PDB file of C-alpha atoms in Angstrom:
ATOM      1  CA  UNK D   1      41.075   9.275  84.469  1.00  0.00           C
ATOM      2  CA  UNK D   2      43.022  12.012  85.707  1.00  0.00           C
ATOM      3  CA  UNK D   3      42.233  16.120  85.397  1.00  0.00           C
ATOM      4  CA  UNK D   4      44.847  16.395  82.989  1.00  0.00           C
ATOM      5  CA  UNK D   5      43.263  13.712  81.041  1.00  0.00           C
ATOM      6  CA  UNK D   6      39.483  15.192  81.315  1.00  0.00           C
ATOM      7  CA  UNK D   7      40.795  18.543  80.281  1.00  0.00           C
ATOM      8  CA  UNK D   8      42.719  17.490  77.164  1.00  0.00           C
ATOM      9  CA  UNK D   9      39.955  15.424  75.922  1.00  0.00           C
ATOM     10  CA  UNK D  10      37.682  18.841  76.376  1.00  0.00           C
ATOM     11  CA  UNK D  11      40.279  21.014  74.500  1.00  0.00           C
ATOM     12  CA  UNK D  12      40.469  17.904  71.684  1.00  0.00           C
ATOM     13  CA  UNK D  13      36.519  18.233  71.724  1.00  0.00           C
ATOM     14  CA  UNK D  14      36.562  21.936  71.294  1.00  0.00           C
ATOM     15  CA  UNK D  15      39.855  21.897  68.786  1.00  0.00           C
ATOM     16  CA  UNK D  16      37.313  19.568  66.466  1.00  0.00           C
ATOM     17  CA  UNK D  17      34.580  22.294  67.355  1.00  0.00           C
ATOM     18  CA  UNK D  18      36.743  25.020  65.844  1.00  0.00           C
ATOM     19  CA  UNK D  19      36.738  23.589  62.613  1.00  0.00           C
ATOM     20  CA  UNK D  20      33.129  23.302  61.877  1.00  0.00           C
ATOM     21  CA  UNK D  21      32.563  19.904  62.706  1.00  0.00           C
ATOM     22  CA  UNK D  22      29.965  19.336  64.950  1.00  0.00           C
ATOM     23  CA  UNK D  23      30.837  16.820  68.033  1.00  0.00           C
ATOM     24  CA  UNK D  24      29.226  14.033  70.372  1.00  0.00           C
ATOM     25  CA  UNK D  25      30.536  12.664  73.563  1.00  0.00           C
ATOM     26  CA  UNK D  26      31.976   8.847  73.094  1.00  0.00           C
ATOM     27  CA  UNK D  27      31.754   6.450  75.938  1.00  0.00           C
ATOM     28  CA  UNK D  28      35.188   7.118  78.126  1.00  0.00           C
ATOM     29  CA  UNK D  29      37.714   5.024  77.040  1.00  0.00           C
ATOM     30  CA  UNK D  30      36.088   3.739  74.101  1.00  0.00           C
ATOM     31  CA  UNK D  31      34.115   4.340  70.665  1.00  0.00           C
ATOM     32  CA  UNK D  32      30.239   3.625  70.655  1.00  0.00           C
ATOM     33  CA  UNK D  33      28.518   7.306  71.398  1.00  0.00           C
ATOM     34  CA  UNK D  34      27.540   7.821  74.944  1.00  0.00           C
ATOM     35  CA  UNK D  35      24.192   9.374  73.964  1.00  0.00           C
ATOM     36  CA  UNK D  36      20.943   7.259  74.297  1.00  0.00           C
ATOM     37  CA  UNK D  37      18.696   6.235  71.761  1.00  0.00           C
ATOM     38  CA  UNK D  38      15.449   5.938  70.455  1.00  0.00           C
ATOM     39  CA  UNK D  39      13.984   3.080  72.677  1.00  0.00           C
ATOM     40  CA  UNK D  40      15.853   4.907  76.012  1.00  0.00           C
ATOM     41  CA  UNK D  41      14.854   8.436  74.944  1.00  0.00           C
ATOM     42  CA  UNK D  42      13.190  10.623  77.742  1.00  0.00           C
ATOM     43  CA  UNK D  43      11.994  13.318  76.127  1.00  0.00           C
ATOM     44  CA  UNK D  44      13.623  15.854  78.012  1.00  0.00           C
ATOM     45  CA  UNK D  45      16.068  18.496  77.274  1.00  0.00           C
ATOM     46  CA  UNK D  46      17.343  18.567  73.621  1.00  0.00           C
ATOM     47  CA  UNK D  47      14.146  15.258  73.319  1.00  0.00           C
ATOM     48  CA  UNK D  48      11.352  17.342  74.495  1.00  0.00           C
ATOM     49  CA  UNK D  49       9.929  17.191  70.918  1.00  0.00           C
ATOM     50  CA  UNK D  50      10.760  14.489  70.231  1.00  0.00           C
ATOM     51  CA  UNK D  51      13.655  12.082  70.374  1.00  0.00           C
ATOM     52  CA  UNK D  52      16.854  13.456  68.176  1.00  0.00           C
ATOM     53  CA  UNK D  53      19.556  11.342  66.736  1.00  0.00           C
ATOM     54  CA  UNK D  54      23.404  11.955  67.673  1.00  0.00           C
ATOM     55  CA  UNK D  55      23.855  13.656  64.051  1.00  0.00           C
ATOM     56  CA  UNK D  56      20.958  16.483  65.357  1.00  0.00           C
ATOM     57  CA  UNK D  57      22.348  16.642  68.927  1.00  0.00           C
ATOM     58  CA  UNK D  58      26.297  16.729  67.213  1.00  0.00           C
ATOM     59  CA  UNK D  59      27.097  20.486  68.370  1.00  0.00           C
ATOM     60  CA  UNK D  60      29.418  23.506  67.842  1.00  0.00           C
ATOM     61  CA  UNK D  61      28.982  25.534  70.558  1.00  0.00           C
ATOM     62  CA  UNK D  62      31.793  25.939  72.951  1.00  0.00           C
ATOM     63  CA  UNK D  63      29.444  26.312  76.239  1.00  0.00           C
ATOM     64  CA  UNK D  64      27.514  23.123  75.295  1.00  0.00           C
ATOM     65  CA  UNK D  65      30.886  21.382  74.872  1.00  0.00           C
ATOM     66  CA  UNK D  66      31.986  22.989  77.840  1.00  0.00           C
ATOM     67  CA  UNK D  67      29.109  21.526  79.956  1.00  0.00           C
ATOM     68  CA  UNK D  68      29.042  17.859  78.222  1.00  0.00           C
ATOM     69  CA  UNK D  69      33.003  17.244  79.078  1.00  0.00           C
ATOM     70  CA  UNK D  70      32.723  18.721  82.522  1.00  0.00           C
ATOM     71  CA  UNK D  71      30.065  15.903  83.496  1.00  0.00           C
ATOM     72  CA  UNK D  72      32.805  13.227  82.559  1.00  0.00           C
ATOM     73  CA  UNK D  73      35.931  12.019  80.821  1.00  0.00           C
ATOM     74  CA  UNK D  74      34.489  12.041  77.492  1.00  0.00           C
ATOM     75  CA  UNK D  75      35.092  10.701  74.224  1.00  0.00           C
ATOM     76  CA  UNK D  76      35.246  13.064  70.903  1.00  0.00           C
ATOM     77  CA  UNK D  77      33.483  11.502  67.727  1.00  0.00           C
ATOM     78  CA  UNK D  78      33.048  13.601  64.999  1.00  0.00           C
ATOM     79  CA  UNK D  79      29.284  13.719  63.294  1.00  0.00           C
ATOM     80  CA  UNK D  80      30.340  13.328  59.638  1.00  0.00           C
ATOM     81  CA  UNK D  81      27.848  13.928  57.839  1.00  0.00           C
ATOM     82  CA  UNK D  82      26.721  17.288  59.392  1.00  0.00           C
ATOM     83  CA  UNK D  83      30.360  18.212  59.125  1.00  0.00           C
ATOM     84  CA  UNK D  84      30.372  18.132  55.151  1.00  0.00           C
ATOM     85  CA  UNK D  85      33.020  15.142  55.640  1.00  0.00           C
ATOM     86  CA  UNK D  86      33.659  12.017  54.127  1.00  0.00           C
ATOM     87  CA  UNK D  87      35.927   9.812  56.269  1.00  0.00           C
ATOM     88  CA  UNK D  88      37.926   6.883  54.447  1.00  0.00           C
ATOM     89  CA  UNK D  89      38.811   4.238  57.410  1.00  0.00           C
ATOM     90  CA  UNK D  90      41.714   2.330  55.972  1.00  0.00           C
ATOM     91  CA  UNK D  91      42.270  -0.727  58.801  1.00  0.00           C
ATOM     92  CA  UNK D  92      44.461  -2.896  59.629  1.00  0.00           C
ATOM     93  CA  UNK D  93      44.301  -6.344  59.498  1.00  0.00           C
ATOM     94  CA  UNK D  94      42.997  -8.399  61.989  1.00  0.00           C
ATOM     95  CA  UNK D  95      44.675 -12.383  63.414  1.00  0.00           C
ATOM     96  CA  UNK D  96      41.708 -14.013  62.083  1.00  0.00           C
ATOM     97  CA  UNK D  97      42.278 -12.334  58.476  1.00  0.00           C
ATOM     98  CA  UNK D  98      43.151 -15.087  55.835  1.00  0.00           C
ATOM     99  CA  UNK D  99      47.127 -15.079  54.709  1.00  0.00           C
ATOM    100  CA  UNK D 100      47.874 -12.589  52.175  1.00  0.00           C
ATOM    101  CA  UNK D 101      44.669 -10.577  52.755  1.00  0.00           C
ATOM    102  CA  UNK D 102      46.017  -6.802  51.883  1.00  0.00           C
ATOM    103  CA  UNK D 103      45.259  -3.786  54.879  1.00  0.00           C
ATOM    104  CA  UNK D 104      43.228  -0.830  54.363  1.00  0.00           C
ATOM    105  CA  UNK D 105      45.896   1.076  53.137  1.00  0.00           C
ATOM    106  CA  UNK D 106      47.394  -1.313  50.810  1.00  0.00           C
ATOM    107  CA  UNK D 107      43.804  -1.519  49.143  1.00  0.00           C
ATOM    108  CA  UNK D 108      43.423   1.817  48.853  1.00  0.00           C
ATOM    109  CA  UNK D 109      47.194   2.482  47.453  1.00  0.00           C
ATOM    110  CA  UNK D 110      45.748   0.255  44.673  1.00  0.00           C
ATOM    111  CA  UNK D 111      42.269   1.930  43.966  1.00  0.00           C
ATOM    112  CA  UNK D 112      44.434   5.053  43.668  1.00  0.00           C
ATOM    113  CA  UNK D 113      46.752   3.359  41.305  1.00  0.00           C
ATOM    114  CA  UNK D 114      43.762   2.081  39.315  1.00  0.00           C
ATOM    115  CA  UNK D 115      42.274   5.404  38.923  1.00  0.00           C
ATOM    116  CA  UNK D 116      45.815   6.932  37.719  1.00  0.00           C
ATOM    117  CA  UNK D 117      45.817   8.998  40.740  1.00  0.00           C
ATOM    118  CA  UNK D 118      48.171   9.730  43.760  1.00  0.00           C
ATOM    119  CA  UNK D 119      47.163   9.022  47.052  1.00  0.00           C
ATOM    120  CA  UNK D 120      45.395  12.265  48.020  1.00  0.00           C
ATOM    121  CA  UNK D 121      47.342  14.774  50.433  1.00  0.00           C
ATOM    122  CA  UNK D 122      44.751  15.652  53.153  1.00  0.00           C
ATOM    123  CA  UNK D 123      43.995  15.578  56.701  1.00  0.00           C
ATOM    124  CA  UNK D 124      45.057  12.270  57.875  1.00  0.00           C
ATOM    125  CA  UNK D 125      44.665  10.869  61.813  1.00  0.00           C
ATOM    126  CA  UNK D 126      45.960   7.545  62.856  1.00  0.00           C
ATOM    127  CA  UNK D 127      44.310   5.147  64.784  1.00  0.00           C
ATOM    128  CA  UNK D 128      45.765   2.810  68.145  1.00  0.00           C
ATOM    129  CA  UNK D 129      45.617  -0.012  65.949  1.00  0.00           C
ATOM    130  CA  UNK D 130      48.216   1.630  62.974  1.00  0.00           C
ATOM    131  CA  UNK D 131      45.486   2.290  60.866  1.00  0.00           C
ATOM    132  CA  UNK D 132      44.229   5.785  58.930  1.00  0.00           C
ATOM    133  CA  UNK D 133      41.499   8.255  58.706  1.00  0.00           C
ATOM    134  CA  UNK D 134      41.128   9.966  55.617  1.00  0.00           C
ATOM    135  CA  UNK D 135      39.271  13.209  55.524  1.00  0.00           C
ATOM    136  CA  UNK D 136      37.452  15.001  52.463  1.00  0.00           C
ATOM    137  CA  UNK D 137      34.839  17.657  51.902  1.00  0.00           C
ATOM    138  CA  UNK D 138      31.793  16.057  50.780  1.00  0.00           C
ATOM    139  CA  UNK D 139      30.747  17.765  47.499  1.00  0.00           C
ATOM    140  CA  UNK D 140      28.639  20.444  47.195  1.00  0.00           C
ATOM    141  CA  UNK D 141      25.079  18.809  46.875  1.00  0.00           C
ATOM    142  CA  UNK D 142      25.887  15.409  47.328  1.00  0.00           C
ATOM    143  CA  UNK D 143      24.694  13.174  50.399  1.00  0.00           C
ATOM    144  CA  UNK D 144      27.035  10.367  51.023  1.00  0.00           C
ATOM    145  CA  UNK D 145      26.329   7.287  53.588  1.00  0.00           C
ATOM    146  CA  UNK D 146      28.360   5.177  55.464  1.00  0.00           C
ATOM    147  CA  UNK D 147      30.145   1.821  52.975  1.00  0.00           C
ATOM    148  CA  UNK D 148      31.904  -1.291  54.713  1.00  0.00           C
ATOM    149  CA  UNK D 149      34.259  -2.854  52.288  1.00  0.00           C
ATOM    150  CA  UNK D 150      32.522  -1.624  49.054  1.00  0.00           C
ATOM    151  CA  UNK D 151      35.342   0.363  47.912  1.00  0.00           C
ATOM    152  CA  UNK D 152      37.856  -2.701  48.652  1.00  0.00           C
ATOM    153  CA  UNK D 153      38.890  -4.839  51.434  1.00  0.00           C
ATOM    154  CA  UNK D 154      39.285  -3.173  54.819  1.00  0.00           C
ATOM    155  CA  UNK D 155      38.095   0.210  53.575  1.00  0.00           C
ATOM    156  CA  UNK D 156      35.124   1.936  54.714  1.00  0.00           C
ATOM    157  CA  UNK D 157      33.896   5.323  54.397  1.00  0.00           C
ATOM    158  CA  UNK D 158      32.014   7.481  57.159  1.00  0.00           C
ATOM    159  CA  UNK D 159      29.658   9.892  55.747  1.00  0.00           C
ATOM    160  CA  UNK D 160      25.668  10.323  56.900  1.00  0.00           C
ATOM    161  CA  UNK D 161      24.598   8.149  59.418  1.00  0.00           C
ATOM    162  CA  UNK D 162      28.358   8.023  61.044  1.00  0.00           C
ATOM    163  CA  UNK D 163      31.053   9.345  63.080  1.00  0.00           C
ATOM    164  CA  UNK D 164      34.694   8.893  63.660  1.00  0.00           C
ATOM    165  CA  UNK D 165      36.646   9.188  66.429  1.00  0.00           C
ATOM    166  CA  UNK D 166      38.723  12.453  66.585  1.00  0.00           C
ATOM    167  CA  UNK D 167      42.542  12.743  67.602  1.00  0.00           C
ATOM    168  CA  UNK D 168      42.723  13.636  71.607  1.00  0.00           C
ATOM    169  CA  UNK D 169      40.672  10.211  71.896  1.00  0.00           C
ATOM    170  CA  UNK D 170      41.664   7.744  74.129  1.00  0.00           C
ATOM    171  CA  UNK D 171      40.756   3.732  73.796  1.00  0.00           C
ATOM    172  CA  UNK D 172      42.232   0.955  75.693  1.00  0.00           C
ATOM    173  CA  UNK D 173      44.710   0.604  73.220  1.00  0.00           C
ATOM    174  CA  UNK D 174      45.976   3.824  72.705  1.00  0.00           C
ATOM    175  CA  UNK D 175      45.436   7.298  71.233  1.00  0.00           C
ATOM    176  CA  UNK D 176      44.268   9.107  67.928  1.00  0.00           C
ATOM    177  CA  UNK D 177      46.553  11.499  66.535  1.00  0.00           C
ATOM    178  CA  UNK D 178      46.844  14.029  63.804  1.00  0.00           C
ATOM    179  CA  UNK D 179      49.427  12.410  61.247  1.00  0.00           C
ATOM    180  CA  UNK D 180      49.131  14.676  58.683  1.00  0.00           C
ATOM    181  CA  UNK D 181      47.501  18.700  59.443  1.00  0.00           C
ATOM    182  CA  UNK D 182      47.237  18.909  55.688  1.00  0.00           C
ATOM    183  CA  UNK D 183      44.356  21.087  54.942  1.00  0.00           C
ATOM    184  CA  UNK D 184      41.242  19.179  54.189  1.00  0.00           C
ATOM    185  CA  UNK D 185      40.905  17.972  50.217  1.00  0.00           C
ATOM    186  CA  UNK D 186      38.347  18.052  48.439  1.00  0.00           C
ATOM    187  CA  UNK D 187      36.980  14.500  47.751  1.00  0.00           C
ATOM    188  CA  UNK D 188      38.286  13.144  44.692  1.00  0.00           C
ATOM    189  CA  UNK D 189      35.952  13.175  41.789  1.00  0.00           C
ATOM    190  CA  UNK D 190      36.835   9.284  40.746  1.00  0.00           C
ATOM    191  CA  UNK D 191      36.335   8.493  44.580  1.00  0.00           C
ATOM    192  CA  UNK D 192      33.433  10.259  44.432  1.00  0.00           C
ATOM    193  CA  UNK D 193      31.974   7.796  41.478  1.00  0.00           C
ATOM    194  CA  UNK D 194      33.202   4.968  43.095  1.00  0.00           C
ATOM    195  CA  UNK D 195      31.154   5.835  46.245  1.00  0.00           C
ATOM    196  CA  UNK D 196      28.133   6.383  44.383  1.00  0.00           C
ATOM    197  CA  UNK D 197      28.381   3.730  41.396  1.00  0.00           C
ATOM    198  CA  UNK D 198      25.496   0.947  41.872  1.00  0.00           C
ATOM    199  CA  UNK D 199      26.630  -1.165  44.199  1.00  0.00           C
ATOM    200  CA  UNK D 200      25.639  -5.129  45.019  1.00  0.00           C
ATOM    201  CA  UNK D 201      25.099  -5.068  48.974  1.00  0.00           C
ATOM    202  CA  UNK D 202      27.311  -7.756  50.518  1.00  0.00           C
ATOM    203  CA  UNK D 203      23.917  -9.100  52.025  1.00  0.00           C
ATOM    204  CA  UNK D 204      22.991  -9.427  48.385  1.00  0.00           C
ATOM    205  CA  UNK D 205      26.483 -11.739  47.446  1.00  0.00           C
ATOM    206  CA  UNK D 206      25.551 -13.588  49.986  1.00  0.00           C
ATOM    207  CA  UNK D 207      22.340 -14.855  48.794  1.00  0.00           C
ATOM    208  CA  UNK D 208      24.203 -16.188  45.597  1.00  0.00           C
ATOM    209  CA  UNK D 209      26.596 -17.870  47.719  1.00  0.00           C
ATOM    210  CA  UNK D 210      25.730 -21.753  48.291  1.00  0.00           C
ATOM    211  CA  UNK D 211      24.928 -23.245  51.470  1.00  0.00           C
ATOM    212  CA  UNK D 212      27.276 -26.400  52.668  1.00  0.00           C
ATOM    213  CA  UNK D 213      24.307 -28.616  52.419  1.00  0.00           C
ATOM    214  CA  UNK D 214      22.139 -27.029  50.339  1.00  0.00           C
ATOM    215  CA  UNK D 215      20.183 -25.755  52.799  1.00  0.00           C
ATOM    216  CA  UNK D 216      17.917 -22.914  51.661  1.00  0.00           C
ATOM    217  CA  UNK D 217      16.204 -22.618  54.556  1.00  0.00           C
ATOM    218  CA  UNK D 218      19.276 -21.486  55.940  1.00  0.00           C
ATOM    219  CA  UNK D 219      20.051 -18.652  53.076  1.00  0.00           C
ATOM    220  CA  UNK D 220      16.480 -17.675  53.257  1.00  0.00           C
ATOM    221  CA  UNK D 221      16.900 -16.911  57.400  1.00  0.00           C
ATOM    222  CA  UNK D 222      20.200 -15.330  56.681  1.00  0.00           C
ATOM    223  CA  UNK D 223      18.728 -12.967  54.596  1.00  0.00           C
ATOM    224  CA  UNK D 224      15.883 -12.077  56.097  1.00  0.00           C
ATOM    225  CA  UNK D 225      17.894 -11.402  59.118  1.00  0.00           C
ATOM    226  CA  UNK D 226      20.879  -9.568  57.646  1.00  0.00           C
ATOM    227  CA  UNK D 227      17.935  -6.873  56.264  1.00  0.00           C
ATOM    228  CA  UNK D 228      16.600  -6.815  59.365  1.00  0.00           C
ATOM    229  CA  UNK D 229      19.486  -5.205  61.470  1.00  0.00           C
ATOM    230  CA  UNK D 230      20.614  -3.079  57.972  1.00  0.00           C
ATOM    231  CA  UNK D 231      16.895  -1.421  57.915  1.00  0.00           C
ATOM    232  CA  UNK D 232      17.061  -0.747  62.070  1.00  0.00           C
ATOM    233  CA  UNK D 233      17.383   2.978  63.123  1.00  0.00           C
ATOM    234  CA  UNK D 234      19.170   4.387  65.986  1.00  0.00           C
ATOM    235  CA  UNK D 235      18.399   3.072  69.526  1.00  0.00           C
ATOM    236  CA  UNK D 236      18.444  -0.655  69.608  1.00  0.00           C
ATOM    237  CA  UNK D 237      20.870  -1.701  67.007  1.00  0.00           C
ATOM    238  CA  UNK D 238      23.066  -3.816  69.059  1.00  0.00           C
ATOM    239  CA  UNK D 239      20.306  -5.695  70.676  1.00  0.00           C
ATOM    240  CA  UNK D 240      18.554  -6.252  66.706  1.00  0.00           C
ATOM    241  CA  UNK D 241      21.986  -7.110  65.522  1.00  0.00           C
ATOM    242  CA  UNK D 242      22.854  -9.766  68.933  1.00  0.00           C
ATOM    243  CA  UNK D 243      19.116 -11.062  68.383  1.00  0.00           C
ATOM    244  CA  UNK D 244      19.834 -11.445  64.296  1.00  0.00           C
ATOM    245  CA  UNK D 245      23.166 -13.524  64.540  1.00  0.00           C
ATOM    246  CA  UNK D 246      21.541 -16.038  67.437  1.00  0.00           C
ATOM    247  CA  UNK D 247      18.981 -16.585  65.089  1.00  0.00           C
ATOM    248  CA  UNK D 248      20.999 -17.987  62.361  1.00  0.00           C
ATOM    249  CA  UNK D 249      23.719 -19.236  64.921  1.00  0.00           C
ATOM    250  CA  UNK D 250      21.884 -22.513  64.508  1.00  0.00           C
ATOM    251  CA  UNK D 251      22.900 -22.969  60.732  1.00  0.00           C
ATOM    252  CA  UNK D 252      26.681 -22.419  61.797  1.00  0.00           C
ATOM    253  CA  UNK D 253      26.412 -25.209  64.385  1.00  0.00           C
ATOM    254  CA  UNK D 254      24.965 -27.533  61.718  1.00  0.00           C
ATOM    255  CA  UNK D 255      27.365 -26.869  59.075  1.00  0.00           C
ATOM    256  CA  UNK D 256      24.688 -25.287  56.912  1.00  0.00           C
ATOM    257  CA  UNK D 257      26.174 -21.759  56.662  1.00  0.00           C
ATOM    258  CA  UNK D 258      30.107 -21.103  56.832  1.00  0.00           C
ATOM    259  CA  UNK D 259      30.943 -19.053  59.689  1.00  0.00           C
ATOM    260  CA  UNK D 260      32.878 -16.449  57.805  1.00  0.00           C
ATOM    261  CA  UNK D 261      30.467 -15.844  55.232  1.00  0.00           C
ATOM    262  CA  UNK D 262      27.647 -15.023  58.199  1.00  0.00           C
ATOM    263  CA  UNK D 263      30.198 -12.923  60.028  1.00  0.00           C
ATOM    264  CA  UNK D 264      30.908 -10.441  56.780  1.00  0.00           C
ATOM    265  CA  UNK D 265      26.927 -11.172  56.025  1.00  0.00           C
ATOM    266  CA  UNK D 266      26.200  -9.701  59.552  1.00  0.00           C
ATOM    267  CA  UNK D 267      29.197  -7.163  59.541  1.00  0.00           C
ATOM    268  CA  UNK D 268      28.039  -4.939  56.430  1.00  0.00           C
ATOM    269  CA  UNK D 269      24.284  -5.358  57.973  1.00  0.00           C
ATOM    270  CA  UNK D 270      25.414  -3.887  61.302  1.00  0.00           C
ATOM    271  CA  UNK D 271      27.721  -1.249  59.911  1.00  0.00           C
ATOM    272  CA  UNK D 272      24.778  -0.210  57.153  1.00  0.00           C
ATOM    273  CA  UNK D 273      22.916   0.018  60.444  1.00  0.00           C
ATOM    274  CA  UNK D 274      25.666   2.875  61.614  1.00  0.00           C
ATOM    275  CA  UNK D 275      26.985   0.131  64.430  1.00  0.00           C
ATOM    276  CA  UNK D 276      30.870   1.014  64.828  1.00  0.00           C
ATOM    277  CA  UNK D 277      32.837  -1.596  63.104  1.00  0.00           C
ATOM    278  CA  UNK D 278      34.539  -2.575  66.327  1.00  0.00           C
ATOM    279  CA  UNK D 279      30.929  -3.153  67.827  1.00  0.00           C
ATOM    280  CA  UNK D 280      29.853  -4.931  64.986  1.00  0.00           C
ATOM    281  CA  UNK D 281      32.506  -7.586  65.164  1.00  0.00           C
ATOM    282  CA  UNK D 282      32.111  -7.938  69.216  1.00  0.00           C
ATOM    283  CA  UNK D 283      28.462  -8.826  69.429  1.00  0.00           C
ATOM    284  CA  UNK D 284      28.639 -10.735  66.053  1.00  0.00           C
ATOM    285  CA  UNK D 285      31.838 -12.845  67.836  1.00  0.00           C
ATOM    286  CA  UNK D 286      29.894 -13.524  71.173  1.00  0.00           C
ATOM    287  CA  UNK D 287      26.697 -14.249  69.495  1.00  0.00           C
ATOM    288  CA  UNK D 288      27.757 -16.973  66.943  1.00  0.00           C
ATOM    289  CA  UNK D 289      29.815 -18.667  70.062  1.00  0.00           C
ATOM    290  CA  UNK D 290      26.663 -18.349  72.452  1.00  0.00           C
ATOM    291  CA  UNK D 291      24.958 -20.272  69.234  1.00  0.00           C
ATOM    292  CA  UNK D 292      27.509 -22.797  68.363  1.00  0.00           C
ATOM    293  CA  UNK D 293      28.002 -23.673  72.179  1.00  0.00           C
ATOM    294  CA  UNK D 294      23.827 -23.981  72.990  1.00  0.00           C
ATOM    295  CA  UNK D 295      22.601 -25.281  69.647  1.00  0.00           C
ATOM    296  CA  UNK D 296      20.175 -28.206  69.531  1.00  0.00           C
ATOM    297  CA  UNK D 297      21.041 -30.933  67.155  1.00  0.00           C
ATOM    298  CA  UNK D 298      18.855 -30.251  64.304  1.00  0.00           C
ATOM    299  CA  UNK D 299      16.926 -33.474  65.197  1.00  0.00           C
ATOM    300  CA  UNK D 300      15.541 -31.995  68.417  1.00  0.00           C
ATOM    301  CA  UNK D 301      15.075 -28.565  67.176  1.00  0.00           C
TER     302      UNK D 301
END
């Protein structure tokens, strides 16, 4: 990347800074955090005492900013839940989606409309893809977590245990930018109940959900699994997640399990995890095609 590049991704890093909200460095030219985890940790520096997560080592201060984007062409995620934010990710939709499937932002136009509200007037940041962030103030008290799709199709929510990517970053496919530099809302109080109403996991719907051949074998691995990579902490997740899908790729190749079904199974496992979404789907793609191309026939397994 060029100077001009490295700079304006430091003054986007230190713009985010300004407002309160504490910062981690991104992986240049993508989204995953470019901090190491648990399992890589070398207790050194901010790890002396022990390893921290991104959300600890997320940071304010202009001179530690200043140092972290001088060593490279950095990345800005925001650490949501130490900023007091909750982040509504309305996406877009994707080839694979079935016809007729609505976006992010047609889903959420309807929750509004269901709750007799307006769609809120806040700070809003578009994506590369044409999608939107949403951003609230988490309210006073309240700890919020990361959902995938339990609000409504293609909406999730960043809270504790995630990050978004701020405007000034710059992906393969394009930039963030500020679309609206409303000042931040307040989060709504019937968004607020619908984040923390009692909620059936969509590992859970998936137990209820028969197998093509009645294979319960197969819905017995797929859960097991699917808790697996939602109950693994930082450092590791991708490789649990990789490992969890090859494990059931088996039941794909056999017809036991549709693929879809694993795929959404796997997705709100990995993104309960605190995987990116975009992560998520990558390894759960190349994993269920590793599976489905090496798979014994179940007579030799």
């Amino acid at each position: 990347m060029t100077q001009a590049t490295r700079s304006a991704l430091l003054s986007a890093a230190l713009a985010v800074a300004a407002r309160g909200w504490p910062v981690i460095p991104l992986r240049p030219g993508d989204k995953p955090p470019a901090l190491h985890g648990a399992r890589t940790c070398p207790r050194t520096g901010d790890c002396t005492a022990g390893h921290r997560t991104f959300e600890q080592r997320a940071t304010t201060d202009p001179d530690r900013i200043e140092r972290c984007w001088s060593a490279g062409p950095f990345n800005v995620g925001t650490a949501t839940g130490p900023a007091g934010l909750v982040v509504v990710d309305l996406d877009t939709l994707k080839p694979k989606d079935k016809k007729g499937t609505p976006d992010g932002a047609t889903s959420f136009l309807a929750l509004c409309e269901r709750a007799g509200q307006a769609v809120p007037d806040t700070y809003r940041v578009r994506t590369p893809s044409g999608g939107q962030h949403l951003y609230f103030t988490t309210p006073p008290g309240a700890r919020l977590h990361n959902t995938a799709g339990t609000l409504a199709p293609k909406v999730d929510t960043r809270a504790w245990g995630g990050q978004v990517v701020a405007p000034g970053s710059i992906t393969r496919t394009g930039l963030y930018a500020v679309e609206s530099d409303a000042p931040v809302a307040d989060l709504p109080g019937w968004l607020h109940s619908a984040l923390t109403a009692p909620q059936k996991s969509s590992t859970a719907a998936i137990r209820l959900m028969p197998t093509r051949n009645g294979n319960r074998l197969a819905a017995a691995v797929l859960e097991r699994e699917t808790a697996a990579v939602a109950g693994t902490g930082e450092g590791g997740r991708n490789a649990e997640l990789l490992r969890a899908v090859r494990a059931v790729g088996r039941f794909v190749a056999w017809e036991d399990l549709d693929r879809t079904t694993v795929e959404m199974a796997f997705q709100a496992a990995g993104e309960s995890a605190g995987l990116p979404a975009a992560e998520c789907r990558t390894t759960i793609r190349s994993a269920l095609d590793w599976s489905i191309r090496t798979a014994r026939t179940r007579e030799s397994a």
